[in-house]
PDB file of C-alpha atoms in Angstrom:
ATOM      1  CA  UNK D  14     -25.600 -58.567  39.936  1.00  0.00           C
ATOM      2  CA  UNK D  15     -24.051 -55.951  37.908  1.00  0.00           C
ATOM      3  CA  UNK D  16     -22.977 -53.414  40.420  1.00  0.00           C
ATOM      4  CA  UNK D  17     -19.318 -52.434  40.616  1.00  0.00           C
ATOM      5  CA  UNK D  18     -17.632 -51.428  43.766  1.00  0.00           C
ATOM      6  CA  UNK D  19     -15.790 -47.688  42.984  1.00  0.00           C
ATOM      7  CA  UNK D  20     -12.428 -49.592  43.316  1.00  0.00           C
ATOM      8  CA  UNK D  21     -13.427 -51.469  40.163  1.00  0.00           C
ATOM      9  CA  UNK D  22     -14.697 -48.606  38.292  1.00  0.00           C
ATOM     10  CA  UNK D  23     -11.309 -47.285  38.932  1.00  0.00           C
ATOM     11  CA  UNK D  24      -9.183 -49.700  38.453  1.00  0.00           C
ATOM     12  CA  UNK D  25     -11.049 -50.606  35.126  1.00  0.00           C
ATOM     13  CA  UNK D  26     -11.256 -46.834  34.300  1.00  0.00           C
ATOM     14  CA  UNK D  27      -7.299 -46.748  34.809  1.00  0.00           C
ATOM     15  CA  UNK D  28      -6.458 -49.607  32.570  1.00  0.00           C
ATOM     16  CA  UNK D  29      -8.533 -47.715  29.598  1.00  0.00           C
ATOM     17  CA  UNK D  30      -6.166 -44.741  30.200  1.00  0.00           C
ATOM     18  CA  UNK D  31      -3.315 -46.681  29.295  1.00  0.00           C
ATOM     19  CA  UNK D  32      -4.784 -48.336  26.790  1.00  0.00           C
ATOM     20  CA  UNK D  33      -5.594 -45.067  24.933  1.00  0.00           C
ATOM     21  CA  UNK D  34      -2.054 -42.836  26.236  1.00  0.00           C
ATOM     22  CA  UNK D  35      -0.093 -46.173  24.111  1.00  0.00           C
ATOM     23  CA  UNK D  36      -2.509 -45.537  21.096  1.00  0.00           C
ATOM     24  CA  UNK D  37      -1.733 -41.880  20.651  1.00  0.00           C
ATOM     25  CA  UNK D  38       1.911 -42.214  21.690  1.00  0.00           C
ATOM     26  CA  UNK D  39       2.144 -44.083  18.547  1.00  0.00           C
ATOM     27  CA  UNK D  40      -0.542 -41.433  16.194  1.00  0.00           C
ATOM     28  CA  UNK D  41       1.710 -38.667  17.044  1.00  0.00           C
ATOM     29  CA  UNK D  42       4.990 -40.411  15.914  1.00  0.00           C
ATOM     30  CA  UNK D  43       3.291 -41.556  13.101  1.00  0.00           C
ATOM     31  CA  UNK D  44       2.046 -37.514  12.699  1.00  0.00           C
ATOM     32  CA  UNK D  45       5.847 -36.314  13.365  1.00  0.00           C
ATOM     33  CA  UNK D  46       7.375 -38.842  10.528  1.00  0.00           C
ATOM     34  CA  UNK D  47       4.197 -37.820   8.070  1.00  0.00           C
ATOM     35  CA  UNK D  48       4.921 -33.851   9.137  1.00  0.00           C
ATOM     36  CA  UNK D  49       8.815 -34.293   8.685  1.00  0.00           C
ATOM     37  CA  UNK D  50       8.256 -36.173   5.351  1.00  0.00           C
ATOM     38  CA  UNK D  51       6.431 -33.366   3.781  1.00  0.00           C
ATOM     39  CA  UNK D  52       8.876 -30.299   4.772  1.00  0.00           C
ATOM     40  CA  UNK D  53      11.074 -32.819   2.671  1.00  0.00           C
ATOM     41  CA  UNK D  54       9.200 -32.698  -0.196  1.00  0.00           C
ATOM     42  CA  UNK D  55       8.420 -29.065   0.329  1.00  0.00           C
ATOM     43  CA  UNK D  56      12.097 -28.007   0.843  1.00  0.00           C
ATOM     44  CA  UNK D  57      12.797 -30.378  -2.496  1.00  0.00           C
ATOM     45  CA  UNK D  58      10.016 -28.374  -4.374  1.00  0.00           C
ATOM     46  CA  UNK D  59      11.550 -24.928  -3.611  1.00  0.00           C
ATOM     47  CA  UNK D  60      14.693 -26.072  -4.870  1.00  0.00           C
ATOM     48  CA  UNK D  61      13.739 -27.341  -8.202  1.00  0.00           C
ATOM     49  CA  UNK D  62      11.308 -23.982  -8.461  1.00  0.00           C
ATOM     50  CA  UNK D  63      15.027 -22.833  -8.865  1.00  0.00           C
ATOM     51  CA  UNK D  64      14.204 -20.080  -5.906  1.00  0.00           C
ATOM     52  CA  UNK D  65      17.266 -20.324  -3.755  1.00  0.00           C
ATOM     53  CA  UNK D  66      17.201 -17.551  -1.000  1.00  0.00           C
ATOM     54  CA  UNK D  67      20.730 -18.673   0.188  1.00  0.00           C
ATOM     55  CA  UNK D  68      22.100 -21.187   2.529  1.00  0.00           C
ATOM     56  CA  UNK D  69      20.423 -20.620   5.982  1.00  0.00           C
ATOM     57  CA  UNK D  70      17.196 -19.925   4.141  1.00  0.00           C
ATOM     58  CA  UNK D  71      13.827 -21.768   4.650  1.00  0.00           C
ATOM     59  CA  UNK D  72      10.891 -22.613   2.282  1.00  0.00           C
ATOM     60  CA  UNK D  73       8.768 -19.609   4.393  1.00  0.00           C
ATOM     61  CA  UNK D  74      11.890 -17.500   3.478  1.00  0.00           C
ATOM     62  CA  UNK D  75      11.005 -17.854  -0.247  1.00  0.00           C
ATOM     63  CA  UNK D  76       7.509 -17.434   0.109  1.00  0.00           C
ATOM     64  CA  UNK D  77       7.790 -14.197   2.529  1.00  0.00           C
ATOM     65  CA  UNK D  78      10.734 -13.049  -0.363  1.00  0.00           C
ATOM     66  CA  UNK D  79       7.609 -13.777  -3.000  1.00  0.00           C
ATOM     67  CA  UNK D  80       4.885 -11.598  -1.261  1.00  0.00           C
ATOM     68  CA  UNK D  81       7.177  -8.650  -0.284  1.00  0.00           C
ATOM     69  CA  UNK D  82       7.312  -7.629  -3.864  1.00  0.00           C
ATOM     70  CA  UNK D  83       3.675  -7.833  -4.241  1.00  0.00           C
ATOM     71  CA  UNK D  84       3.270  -5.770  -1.334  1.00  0.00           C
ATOM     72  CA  UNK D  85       5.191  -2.898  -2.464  1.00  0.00           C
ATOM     73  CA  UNK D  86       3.761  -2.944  -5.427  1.00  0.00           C
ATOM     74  CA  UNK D  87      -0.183  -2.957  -3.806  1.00  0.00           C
ATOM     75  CA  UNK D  88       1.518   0.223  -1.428  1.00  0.00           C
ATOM     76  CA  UNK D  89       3.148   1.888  -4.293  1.00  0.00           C
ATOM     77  CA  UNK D  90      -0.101   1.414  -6.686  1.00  0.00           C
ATOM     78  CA  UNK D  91      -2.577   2.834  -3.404  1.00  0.00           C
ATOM     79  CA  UNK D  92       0.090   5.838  -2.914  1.00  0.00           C
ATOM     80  CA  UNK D  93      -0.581   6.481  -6.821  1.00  0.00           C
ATOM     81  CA  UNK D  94      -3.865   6.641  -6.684  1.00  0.00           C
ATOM     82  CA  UNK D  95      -4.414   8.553  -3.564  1.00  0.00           C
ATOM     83  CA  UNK D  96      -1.779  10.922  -4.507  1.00  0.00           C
ATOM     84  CA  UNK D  97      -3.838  11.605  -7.640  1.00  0.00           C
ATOM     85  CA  UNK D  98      -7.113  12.329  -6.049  1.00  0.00           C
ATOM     86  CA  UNK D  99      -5.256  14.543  -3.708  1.00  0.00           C
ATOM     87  CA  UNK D 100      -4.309  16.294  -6.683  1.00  0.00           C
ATOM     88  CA  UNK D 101      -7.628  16.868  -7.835  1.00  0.00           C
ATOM     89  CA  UNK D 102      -9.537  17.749  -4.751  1.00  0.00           C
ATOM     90  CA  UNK D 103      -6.754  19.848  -2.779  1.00  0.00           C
ATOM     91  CA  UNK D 104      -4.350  18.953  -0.144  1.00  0.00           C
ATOM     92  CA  UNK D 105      -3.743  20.595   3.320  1.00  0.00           C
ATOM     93  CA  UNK D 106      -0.140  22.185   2.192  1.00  0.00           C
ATOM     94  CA  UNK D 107      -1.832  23.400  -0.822  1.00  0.00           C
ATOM     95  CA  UNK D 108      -4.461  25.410   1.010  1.00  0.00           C
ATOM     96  CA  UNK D 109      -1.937  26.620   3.252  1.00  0.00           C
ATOM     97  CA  UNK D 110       0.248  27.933   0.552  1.00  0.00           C
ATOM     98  CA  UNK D 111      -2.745  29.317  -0.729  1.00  0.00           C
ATOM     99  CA  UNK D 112      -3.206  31.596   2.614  1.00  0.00           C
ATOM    100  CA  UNK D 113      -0.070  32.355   2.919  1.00  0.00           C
ATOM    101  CA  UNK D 114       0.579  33.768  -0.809  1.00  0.00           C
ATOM    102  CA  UNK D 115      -2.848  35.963  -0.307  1.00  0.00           C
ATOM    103  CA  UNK D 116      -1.510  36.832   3.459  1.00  0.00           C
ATOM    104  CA  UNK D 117       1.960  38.118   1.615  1.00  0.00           C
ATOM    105  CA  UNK D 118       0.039  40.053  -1.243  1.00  0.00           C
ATOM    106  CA  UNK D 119      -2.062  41.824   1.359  1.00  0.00           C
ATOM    107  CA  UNK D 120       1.027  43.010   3.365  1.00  0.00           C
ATOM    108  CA  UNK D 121       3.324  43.810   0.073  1.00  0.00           C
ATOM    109  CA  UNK D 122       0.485  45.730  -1.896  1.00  0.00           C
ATOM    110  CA  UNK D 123       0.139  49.069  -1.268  1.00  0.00           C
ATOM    111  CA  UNK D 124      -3.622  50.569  -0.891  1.00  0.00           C
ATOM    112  CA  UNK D 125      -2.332  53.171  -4.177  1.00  0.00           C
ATOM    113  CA  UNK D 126      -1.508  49.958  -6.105  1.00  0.00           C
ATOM    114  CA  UNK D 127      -4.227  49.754  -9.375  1.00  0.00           C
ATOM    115  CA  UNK D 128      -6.862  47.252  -8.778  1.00  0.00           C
ATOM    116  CA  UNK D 129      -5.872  44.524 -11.184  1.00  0.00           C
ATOM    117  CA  UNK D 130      -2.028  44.488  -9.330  1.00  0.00           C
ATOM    118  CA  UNK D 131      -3.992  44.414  -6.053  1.00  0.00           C
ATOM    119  CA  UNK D 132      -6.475  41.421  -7.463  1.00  0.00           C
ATOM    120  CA  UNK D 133      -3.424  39.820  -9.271  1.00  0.00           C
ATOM    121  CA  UNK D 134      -1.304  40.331  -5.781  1.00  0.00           C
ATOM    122  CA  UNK D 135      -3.952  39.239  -3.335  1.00  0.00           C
ATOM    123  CA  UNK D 136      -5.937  36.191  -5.440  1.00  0.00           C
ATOM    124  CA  UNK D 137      -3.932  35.784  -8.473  1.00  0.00           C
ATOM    125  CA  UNK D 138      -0.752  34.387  -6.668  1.00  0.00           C
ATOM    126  CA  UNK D 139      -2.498  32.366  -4.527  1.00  0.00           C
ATOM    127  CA  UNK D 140      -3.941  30.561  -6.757  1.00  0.00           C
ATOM    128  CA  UNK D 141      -1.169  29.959  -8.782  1.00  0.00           C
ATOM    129  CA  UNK D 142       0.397  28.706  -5.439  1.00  0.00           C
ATOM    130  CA  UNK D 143      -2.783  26.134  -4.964  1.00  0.00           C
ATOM    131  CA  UNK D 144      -1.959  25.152  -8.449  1.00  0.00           C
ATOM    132  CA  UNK D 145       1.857  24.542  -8.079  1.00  0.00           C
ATOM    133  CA  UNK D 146       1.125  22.075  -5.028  1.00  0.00           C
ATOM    134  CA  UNK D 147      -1.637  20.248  -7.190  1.00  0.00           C
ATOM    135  CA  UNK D 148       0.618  19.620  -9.710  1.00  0.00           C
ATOM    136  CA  UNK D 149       3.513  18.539  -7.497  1.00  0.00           C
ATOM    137  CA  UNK D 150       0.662  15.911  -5.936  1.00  0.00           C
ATOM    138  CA  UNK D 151      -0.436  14.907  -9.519  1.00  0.00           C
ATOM    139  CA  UNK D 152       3.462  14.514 -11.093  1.00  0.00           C
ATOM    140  CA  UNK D 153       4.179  12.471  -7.784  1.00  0.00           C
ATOM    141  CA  UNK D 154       1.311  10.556  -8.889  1.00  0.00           C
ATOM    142  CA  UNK D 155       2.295  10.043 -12.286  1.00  0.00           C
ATOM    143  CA  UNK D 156       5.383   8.889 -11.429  1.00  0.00           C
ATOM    144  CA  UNK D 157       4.567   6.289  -8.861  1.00  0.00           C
ATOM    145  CA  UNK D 158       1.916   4.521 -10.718  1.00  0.00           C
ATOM    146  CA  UNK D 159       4.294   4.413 -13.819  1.00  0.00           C
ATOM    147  CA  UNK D 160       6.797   3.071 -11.608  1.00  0.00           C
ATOM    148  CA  UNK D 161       4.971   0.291 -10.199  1.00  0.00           C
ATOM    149  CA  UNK D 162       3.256  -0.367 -13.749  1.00  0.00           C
ATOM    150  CA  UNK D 163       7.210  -0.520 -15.317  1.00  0.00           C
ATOM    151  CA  UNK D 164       8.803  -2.747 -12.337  1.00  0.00           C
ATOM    152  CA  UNK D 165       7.857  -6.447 -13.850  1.00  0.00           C
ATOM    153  CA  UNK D 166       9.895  -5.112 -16.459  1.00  0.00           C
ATOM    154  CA  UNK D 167      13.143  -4.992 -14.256  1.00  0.00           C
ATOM    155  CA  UNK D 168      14.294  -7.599 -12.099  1.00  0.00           C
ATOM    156  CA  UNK D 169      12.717 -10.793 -10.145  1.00  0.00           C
ATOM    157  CA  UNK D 170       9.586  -9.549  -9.747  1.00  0.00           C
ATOM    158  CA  UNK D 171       6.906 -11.719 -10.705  1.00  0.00           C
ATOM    159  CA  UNK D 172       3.122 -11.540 -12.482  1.00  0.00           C
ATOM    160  CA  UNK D 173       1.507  -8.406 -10.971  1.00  0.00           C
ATOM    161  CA  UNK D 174      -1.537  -8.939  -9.659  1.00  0.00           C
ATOM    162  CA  UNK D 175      -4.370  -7.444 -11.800  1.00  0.00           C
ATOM    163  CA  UNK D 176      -5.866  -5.241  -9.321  1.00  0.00           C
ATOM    164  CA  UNK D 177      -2.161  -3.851  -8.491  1.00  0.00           C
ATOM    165  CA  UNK D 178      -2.204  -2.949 -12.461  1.00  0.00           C
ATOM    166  CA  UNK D 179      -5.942  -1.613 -12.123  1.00  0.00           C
ATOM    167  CA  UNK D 180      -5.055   0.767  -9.318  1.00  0.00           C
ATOM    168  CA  UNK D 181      -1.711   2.104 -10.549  1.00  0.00           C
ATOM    169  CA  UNK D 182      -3.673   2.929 -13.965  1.00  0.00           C
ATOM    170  CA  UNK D 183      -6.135   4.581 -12.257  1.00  0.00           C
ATOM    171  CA  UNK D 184      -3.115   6.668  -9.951  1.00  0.00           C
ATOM    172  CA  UNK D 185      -1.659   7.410 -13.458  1.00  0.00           C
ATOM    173  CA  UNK D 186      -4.932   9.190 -14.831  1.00  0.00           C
ATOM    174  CA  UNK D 187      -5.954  11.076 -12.237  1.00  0.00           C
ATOM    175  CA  UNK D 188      -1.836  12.274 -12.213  1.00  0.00           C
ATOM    176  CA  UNK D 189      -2.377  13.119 -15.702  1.00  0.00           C
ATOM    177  CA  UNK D 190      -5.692  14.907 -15.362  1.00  0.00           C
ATOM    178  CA  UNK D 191      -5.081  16.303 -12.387  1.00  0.00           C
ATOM    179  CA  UNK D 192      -1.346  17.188 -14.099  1.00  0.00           C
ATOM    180  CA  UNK D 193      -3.474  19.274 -16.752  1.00  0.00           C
ATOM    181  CA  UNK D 194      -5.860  21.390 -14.494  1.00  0.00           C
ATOM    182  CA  UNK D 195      -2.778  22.608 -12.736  1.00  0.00           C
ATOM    183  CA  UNK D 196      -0.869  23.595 -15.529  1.00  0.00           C
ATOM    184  CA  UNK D 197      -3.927  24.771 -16.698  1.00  0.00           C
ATOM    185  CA  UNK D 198      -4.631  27.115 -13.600  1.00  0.00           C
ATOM    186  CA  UNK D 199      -0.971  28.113 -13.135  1.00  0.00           C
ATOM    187  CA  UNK D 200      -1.390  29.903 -16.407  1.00  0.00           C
ATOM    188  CA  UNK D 201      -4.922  31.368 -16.203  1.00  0.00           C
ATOM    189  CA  UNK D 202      -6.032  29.579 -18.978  1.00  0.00           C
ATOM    190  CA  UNK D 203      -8.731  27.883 -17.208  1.00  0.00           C
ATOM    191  CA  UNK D 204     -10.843  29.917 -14.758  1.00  0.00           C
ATOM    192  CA  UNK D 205      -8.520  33.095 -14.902  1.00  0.00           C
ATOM    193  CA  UNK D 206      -8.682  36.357 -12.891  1.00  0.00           C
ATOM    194  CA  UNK D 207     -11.541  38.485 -13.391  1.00  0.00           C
ATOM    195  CA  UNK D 208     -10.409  41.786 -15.327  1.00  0.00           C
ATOM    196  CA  UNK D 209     -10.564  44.846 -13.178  1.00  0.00           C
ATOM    197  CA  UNK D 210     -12.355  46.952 -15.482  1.00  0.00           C
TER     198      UNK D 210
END
């Protein structure tokens, strides 16, 4: 009728295993000659790009040589821009300076000094402190994102990305703003000690 004993099945489901192990026996060394022609043409490619990394070097070798630089430049265009927000808004070393300069005005000011040396002695100097690490932050700033906005200028490096260029601009303002407060507050032209009269 129809039925199959399970030696059949078996023997019938054996002869389809072979049948399909000779099939992709020959797919994968059709895959391997396909996959070995195209590092050809790849490796060709890279060479006529003219980007030769040196003898042992690969095509991922060019590529990974490629992205470094743009990941500098995204680190050193971040650093910018954090460094000149840190500027602006205060930094942990700054504070501490701070407290320490009002700490050594409190100890080196006698209680017979006039009231504007003991204002000038006690607030004056540590805000000019606060101010000196702000503008260390900011210049730091300035630097970096001028840096990483001037390095397509020198050497391999290639097209900057647009957002690297967007950041660093933005590290350089706030180093320049942030720049002017300080130099600003270091003087006592803007928000200068109260008189003591």
């Amino acid at each position: 009728m129809g039925t199959k004993t399970v030696d059949e099945a078996a023997d019938e489901q054996a002869a389809d295993l072979t049948k399909t192990d000779a099939s992709d026996d020959v797919t994968e060394t059709e895959t391997e000659t396909e996959t070995e022609t195209e590092t050809d043409t790849d490796d060709d490619a890279i060479l006529e790009d003219g980007l030769d990394a040196g003898p042992d070097a690969g095509p991922d070798d060019a590529v990974a040589k490629e992205g470094a630089t743009g990941v500098g430049q995204g680190a050193g265009a971040v650093v910018a821009a954090v460094l000149g927000f840190v500027s602006l808004s205060g930094s942990w070393i700054g504070t501490i300076a701070g407290a320490r300069q009002t700490l050594v005005g409190q100890l080196q000011t006698s209680s017979s000094a006039s009231v504007a040396h003991q204002i000038q002695a006690v607030y004056g100097d540590a805000w000019q402190a606060t101010a000196l690490w702000a503008g260390l932050f900011a210049l730091t700033a300035l630097v970096v994102g001028v840096v990483v906005l001037a390095r397509p200028a020198f050497g391999n490096a290639g097209p900057q990305a647009p957002w690297i260029k967007s950041v660093s601009w933005a590290g350089v303002v706030l180093g320049v703003v942030g720049l002017l407060l300080a130099v600003l507050k270091y003087t006592d032209a803007l928000l200068g000690l109260p008189s003591a009269s």
